[in-house]
XYZ file of N, CA, C and O in Angstrom:
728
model
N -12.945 43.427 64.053
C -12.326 44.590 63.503
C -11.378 45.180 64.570
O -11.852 45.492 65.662
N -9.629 45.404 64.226
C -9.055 46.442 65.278
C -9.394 47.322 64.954
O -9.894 47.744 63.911
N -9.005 47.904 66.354
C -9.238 49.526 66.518
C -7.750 49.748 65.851
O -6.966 48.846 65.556
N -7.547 51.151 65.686
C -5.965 51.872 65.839
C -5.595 52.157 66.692
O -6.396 52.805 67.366
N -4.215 51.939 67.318
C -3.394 52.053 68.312
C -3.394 53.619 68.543
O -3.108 54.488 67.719
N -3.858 53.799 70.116
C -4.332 55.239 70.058
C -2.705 55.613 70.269
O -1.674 54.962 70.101
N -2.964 56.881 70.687
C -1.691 58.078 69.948
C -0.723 57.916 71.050
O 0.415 57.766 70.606
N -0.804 57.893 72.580
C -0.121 57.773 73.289
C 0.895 56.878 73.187
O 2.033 57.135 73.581
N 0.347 55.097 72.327
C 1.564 54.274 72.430
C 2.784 54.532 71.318
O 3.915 54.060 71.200
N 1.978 55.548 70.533
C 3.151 56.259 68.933
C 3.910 56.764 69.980
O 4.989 56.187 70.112
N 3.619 57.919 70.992
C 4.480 59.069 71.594
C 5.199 57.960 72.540
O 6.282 58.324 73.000
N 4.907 57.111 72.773
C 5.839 55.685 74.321
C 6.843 55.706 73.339
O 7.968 56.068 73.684
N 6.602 55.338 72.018
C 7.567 54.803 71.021
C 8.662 55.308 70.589
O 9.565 54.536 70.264
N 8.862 56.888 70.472
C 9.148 57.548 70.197
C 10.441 58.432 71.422
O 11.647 58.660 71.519
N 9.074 58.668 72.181
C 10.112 59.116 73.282
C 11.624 58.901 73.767
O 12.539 59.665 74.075
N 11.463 57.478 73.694
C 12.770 57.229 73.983
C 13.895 58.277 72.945
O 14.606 59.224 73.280
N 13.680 57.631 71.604
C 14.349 58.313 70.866
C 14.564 59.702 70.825
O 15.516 60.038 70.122
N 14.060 60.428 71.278
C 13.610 61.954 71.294
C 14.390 62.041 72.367
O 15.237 62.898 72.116
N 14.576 61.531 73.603
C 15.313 61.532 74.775
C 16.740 61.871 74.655
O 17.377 62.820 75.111
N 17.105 60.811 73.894
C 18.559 60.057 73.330
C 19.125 61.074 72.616
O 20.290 61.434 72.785
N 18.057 61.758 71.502
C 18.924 62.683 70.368
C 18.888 64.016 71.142
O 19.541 64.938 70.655
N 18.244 64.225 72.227
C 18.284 65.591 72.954
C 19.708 65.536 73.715
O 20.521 66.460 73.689
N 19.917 64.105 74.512
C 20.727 63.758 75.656
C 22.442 64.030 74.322
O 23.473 64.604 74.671
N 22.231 63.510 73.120
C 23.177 62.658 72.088
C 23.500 64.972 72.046
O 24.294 65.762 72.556
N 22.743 65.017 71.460
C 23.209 67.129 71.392
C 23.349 67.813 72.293
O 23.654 68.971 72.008
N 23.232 67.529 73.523
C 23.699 68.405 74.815
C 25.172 67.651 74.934
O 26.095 68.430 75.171
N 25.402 66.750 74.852
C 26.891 66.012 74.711
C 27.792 66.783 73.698
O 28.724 67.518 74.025
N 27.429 66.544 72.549
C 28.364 67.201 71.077
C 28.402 68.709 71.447
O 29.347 69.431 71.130
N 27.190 69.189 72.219
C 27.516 71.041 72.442
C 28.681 71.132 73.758
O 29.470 72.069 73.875
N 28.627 70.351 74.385
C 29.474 70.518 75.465
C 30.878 69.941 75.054
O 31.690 70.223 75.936
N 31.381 69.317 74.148
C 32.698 69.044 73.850
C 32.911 69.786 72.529
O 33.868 69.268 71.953
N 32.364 70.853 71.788
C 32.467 71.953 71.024
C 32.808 72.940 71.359
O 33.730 73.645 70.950
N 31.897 73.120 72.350
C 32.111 74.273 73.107
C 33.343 74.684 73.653
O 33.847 73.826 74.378
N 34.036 75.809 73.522
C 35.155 75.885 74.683
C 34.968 75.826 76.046
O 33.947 76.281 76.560
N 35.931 75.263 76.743
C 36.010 75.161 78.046
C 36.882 76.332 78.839
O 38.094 76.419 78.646
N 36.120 77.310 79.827
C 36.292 78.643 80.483
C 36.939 77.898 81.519
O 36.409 77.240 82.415
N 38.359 78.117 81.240
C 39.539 77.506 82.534
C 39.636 78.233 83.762
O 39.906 77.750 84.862
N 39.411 79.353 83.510
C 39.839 80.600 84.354
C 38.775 80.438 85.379
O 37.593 80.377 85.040
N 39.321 80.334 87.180
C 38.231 80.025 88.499
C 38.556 81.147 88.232
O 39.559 81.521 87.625
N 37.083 82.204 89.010
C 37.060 83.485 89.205
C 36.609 83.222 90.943
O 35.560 82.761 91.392
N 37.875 83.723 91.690
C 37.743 84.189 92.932
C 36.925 85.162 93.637
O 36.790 86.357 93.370
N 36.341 84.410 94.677
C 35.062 85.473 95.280
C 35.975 86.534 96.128
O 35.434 87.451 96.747
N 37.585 86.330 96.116
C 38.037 87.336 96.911
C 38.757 88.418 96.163
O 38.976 89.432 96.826
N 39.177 88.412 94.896
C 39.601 89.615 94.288
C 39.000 90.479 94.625
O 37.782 90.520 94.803
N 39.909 91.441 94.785
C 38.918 92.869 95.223
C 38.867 93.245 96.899
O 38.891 94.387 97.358
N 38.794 92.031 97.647
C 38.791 91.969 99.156
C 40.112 91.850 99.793
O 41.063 91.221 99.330
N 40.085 92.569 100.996
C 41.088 92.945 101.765
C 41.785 91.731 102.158
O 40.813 91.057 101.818
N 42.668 90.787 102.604
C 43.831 90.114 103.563
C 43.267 90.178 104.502
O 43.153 91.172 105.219
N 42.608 88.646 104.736
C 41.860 88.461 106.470
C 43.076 89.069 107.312
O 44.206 89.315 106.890
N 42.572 89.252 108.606
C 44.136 89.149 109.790
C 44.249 87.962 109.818
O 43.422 87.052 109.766
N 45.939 88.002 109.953
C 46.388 86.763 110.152
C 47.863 87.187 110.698
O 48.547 88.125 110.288
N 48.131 86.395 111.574
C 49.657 86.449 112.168
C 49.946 84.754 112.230
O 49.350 83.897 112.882
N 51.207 84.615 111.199
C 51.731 83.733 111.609
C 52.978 83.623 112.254
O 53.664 84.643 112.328
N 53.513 82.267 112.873
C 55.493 82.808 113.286
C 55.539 81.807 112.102
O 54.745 81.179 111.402
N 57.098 82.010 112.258
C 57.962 82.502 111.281
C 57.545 80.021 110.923
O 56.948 79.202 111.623
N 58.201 79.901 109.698
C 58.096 78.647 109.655
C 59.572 77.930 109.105
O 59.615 76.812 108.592
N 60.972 78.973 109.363
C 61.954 78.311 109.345
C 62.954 79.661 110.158
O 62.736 80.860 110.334
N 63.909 78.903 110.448
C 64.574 79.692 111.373
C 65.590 81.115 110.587
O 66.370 81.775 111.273
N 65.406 81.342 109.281
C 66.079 82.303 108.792
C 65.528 83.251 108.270
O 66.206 84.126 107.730
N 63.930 83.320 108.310
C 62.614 84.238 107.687
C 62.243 84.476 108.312
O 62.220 83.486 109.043
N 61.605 85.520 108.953
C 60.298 86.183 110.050
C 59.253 85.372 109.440
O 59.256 84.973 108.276
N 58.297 85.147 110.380
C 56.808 85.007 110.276
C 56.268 86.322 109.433
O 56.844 87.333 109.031
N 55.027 85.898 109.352
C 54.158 86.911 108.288
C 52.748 87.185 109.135
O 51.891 86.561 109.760
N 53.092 88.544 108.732
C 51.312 88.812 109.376
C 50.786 90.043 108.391
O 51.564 90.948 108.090
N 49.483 90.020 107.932
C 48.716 91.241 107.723
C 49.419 92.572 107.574
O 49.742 92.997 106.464
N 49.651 93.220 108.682
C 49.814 94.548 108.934
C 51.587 94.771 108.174
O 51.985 95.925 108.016
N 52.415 93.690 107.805
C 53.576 94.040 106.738
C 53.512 93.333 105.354
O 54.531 92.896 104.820
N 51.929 93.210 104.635
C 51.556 93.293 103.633
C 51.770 94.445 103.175
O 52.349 94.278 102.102
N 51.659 95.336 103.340
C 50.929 96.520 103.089
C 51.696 97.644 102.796
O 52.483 97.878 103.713
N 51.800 98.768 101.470
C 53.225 99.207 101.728
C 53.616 99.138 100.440
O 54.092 100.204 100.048
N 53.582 98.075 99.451
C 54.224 97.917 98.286
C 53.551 96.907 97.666
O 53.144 96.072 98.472
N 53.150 96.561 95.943
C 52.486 95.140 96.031
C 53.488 93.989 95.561
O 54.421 93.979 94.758
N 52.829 92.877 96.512
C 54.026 91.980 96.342
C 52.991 90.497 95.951
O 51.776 90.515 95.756
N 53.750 89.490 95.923
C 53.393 88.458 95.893
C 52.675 87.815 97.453
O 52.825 88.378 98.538
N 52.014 86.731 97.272
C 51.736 85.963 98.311
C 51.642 84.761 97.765
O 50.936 84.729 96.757
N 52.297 83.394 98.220
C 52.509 82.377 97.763
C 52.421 80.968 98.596
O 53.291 80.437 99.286
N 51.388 80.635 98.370
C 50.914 79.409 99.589
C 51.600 78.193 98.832
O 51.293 77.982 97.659
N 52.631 77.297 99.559
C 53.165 76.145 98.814
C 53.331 74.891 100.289
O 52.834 75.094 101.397
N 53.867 74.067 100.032
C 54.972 73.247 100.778
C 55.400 72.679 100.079
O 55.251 72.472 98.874
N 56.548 72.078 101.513
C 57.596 71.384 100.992
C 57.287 69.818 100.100
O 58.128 69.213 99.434
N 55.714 69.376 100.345
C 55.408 68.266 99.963
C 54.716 68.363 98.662
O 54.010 67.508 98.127
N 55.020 69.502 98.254
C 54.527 69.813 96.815
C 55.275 69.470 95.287
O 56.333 70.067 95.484
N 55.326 69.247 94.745
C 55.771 68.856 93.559
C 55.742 70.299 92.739
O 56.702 70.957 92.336
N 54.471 70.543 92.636
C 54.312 71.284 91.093
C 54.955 72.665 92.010
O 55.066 73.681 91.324
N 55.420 72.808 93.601
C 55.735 74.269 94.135
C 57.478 74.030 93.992
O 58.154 75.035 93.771
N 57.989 73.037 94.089
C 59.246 72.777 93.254
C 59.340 73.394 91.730
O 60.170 74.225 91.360
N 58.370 72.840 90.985
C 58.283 73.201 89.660
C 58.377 74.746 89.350
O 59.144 75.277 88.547
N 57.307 75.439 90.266
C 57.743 76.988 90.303
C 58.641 78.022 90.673
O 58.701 79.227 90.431
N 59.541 76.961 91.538
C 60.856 77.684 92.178
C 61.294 78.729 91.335
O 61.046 79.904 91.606
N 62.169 78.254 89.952
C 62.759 78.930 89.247
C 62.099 80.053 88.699
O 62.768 81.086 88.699
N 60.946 80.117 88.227
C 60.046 81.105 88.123
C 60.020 82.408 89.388
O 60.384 83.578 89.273
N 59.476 81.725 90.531
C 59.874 82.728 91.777
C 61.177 83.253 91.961
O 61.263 84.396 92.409
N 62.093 82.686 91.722
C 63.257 83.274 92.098
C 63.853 84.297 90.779
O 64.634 85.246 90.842
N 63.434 83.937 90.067
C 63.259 85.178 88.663
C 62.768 86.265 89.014
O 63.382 87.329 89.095
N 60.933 85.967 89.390
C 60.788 87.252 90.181
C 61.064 88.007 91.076
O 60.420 89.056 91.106
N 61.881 87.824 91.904
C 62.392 88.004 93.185
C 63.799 88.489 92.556
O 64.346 89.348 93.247
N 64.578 88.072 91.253
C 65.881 88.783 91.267
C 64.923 90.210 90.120
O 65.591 91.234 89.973
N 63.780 90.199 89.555
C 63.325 91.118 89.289
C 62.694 92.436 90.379
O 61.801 93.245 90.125
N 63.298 92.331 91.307
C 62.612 93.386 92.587
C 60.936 92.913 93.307
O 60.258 93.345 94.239
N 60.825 92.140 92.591
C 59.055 91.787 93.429
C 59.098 91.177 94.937
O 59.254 89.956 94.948
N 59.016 91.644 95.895
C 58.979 90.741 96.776
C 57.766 89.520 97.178
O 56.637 89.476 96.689
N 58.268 88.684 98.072
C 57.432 87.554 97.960
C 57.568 87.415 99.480
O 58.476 87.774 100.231
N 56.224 86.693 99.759
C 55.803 86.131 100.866
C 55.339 84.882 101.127
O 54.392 84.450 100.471
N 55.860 84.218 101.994
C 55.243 82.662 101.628
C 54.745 82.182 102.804
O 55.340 81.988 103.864
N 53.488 81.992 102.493
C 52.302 80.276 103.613
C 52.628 78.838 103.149
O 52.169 78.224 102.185
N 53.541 78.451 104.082
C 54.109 77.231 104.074
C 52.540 76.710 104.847
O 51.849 77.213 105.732
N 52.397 75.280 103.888
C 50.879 74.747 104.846
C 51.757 73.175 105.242
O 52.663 72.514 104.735
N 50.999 73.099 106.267
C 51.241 71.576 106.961
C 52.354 71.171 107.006
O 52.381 70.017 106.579
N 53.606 71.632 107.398
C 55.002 71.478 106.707
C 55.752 71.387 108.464
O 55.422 72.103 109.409
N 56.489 70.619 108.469
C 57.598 70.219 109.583
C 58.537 70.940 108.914
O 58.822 70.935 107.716
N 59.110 71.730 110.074
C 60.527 72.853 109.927
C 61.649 72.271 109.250
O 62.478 72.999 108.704
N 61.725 71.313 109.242
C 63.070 70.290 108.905
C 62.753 70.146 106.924
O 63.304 70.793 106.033
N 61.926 69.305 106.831
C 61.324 69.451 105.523
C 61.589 70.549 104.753
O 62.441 70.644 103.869
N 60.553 71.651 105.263
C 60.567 73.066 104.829
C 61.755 73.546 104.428
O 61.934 73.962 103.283
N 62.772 73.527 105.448
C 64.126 73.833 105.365
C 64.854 73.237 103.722
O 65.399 73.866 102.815
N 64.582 71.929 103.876
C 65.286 70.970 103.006
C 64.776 71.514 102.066
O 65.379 72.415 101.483
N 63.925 71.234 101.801
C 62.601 72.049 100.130
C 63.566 73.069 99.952
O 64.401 72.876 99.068
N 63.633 74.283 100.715
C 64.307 75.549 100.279
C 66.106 75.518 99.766
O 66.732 76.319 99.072
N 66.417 74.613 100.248
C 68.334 74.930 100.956
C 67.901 74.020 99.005
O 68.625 74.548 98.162
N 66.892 72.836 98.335
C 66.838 72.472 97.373
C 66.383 73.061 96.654
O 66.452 72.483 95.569
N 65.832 74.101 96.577
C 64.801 74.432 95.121
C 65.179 76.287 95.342
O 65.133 76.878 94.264
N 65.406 76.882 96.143
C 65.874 78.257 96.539
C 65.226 78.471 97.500
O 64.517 77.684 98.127
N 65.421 79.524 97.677
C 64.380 80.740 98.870
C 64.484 82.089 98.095
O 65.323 82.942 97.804
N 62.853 81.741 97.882
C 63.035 83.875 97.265
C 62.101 84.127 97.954
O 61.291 84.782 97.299
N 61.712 83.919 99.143
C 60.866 84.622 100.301
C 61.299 85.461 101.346
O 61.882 85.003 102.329
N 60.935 87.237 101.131
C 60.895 87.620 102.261
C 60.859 87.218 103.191
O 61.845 87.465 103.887
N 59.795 86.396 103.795
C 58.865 85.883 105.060
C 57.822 84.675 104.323
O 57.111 84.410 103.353
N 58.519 84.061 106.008
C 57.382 82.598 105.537
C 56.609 82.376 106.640
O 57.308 82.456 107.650
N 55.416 82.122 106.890
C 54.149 82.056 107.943
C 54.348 80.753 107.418
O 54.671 80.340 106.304
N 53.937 79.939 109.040
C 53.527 78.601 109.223
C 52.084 78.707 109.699
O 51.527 79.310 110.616
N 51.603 77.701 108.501
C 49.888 78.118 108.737
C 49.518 76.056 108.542
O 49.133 75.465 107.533
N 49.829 75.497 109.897
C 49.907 74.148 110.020
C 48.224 74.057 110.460
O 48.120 72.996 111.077
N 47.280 74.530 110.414
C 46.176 74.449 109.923
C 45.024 74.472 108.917
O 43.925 73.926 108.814
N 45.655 75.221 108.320
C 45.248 75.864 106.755
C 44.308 76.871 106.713
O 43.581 77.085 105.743
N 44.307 77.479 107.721
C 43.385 78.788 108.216
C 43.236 79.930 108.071
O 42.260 80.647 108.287
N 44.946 80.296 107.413
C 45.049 81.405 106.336
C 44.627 80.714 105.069
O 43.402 80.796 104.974
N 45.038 80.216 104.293
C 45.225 79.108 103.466
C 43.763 79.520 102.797
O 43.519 80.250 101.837
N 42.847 78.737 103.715
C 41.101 78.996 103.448
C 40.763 80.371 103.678
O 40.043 80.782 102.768
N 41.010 81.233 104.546
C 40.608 82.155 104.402
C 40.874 83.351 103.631
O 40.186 84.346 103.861
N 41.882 83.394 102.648
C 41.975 84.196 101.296
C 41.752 83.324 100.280
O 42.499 83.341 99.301
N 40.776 82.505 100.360
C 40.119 81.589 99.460
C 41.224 80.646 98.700
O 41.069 80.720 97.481
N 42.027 79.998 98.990
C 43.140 78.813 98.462
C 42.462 77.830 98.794
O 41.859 77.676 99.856
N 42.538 77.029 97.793
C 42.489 75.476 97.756
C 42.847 74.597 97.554
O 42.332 73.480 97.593
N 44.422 75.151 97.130
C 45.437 74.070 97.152
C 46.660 74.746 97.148
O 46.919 75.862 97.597
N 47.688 73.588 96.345
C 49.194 74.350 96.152
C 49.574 73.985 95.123
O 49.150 73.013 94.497
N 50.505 74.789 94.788
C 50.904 75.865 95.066
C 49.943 77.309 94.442
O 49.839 77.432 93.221
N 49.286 78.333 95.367
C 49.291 79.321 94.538
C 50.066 80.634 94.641
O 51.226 80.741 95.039
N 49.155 81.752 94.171
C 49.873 82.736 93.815
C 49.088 83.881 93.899
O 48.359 84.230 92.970
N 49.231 84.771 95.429
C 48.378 85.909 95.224
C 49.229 87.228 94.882
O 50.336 87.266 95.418
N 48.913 88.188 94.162
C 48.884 89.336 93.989
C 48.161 90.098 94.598
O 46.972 90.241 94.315
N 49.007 90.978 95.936
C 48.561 91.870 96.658
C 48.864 93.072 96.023
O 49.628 93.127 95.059
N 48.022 94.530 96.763
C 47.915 95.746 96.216
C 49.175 96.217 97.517
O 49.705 95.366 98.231
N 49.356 97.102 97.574
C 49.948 98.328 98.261
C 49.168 98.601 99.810
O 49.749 98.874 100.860
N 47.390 98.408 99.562
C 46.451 98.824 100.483
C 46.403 97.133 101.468
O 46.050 97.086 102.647
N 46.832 95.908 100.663
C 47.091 94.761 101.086
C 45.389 94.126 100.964
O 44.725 93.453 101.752
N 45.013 94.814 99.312
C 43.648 94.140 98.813
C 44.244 93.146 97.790
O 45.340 93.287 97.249
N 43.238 91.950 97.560
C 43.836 90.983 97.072
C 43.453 91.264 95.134
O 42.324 91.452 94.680
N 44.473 91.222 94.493
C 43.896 91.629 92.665
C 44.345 90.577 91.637
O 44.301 90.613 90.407
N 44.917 89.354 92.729
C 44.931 88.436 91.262
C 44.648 87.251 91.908
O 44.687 87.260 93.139
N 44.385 86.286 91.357
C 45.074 84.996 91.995
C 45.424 83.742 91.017
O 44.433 83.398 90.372
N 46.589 82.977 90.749
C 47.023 82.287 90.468
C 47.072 80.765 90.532
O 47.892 80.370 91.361
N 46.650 80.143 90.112
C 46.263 78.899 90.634
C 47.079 77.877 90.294
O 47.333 78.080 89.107
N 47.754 76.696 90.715
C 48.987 76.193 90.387
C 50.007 76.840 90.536
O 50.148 77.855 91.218
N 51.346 75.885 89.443
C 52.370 76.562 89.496
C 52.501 77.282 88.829
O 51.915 77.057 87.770
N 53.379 78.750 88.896
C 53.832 79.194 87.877
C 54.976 79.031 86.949
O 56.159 79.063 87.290
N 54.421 78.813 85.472
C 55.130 78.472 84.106
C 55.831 79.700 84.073
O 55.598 80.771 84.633
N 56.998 79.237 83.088
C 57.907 80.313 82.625
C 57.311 81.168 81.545
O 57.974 82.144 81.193
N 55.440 80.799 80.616
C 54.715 81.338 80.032
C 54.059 82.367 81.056
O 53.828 83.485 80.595
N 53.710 82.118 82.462
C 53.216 83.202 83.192
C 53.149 83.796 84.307
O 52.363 84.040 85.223
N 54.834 84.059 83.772
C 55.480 85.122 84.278
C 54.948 86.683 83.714
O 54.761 87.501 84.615
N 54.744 87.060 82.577
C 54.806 88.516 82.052
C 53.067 88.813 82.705
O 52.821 89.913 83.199
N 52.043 87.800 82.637
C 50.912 88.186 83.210
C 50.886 88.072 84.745
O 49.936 88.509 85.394
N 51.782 87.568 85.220
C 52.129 88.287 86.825
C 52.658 89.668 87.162
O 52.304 90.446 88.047
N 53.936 89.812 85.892
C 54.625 91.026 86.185
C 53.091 91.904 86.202
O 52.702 92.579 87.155
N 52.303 91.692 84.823
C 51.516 92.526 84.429
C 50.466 93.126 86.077
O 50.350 94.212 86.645
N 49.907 91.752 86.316
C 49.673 92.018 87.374
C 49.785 92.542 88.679
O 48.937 93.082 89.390
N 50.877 92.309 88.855
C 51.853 93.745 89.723
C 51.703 95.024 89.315
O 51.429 95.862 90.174
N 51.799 95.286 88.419
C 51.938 96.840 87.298
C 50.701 97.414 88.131
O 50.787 98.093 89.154
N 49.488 96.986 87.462
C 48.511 96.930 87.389
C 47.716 97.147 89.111
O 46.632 97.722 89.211
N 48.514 96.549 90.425
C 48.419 96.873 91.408
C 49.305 97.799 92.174
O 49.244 97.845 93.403
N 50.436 98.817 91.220
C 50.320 100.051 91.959
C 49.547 100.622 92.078
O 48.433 100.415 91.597
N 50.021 101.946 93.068
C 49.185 102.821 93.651
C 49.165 103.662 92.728
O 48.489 104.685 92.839
């Protein structure tokens, strides 16, 4: 006479399947779901480490901290070996014939280059800091290029931009400026 197959080898049997249709619906919820594009920066809100850089072409002052401060302007980490910071030129220089001033962290960039990039794509920079370490760069939290900070007046940081900027966002920069008067 068999016995019946006790209960554990039903649940061996099973399991798998139970695995699969759990693993099979955490899949379908995650490509339903919308995807939250927007990085939220641990530095909005926080002040502009110090930083002094010199100047990183011979027709701009260097940039430091203490002439942030004053009015809110842009801050714009790019180089010349950038593609998508080409792509934003025209955008910047829009803002810049709109009264915004701009500041730029050229990263890892030979003077010659730098030069060329600009004399090609414009210059709408106040001031450009050579930060051939990336030490400003990292320390107002950037992690690549090209971005785009929005400073306050007090030279606290209230936006940040990631990539280039599109000719779609431009009005949520202006906005963002607005938004960091005093």
């Amino acid at each position: 006479m068999t016995e019946p197959a006790p209960k554990r080898s039903r649940l061996a049997i099973w399991l798998p399947l139970i695995l699969f249709g759990a693993f099979f619906a955490l899949v379908i919820w995650g490509l339903v779901r919308p995807a939250d594009r927007e990085v939220a920066s641990t530095f909005i809100g926080k002040p502009l480490p110090s930083f002094d850089l010199p100047a990183a072409t011979d027709d701009r002052p260097g940039l430091n901290t203490a002439e942030m401060k004053g009015k809110p302007r842009l801050l714009n980490v790019f180089a010349s070996w950038c593609i998508p910071c080409a792509v934003e030129a025209p955008q910047l220089e829009a803002l810049r014939q709109q009264g915004i001033e701009i500041d730029g962290v050229a990263l890892r960039d030979r003077k010659q280059d730098l030069e060329d990039f600009l004399a090609r794509n414009g210059n709408p920079f106040a001031r450009i800091g050579k930060d051939d370490l990336s030490e400003v760069q990292l320390a107002i939290g950037s992690s690549g290029v090209p971005e785009t900070f929005v400073i306050d007046a007090k030279g606290v940081i209230r936006y940040q931009h990631i990539g280039e900027i599109r000719p779609e966002d431009v009005p949520l920069i202006l906005e963002k400026l607005k938004e960091a008067q005093p």
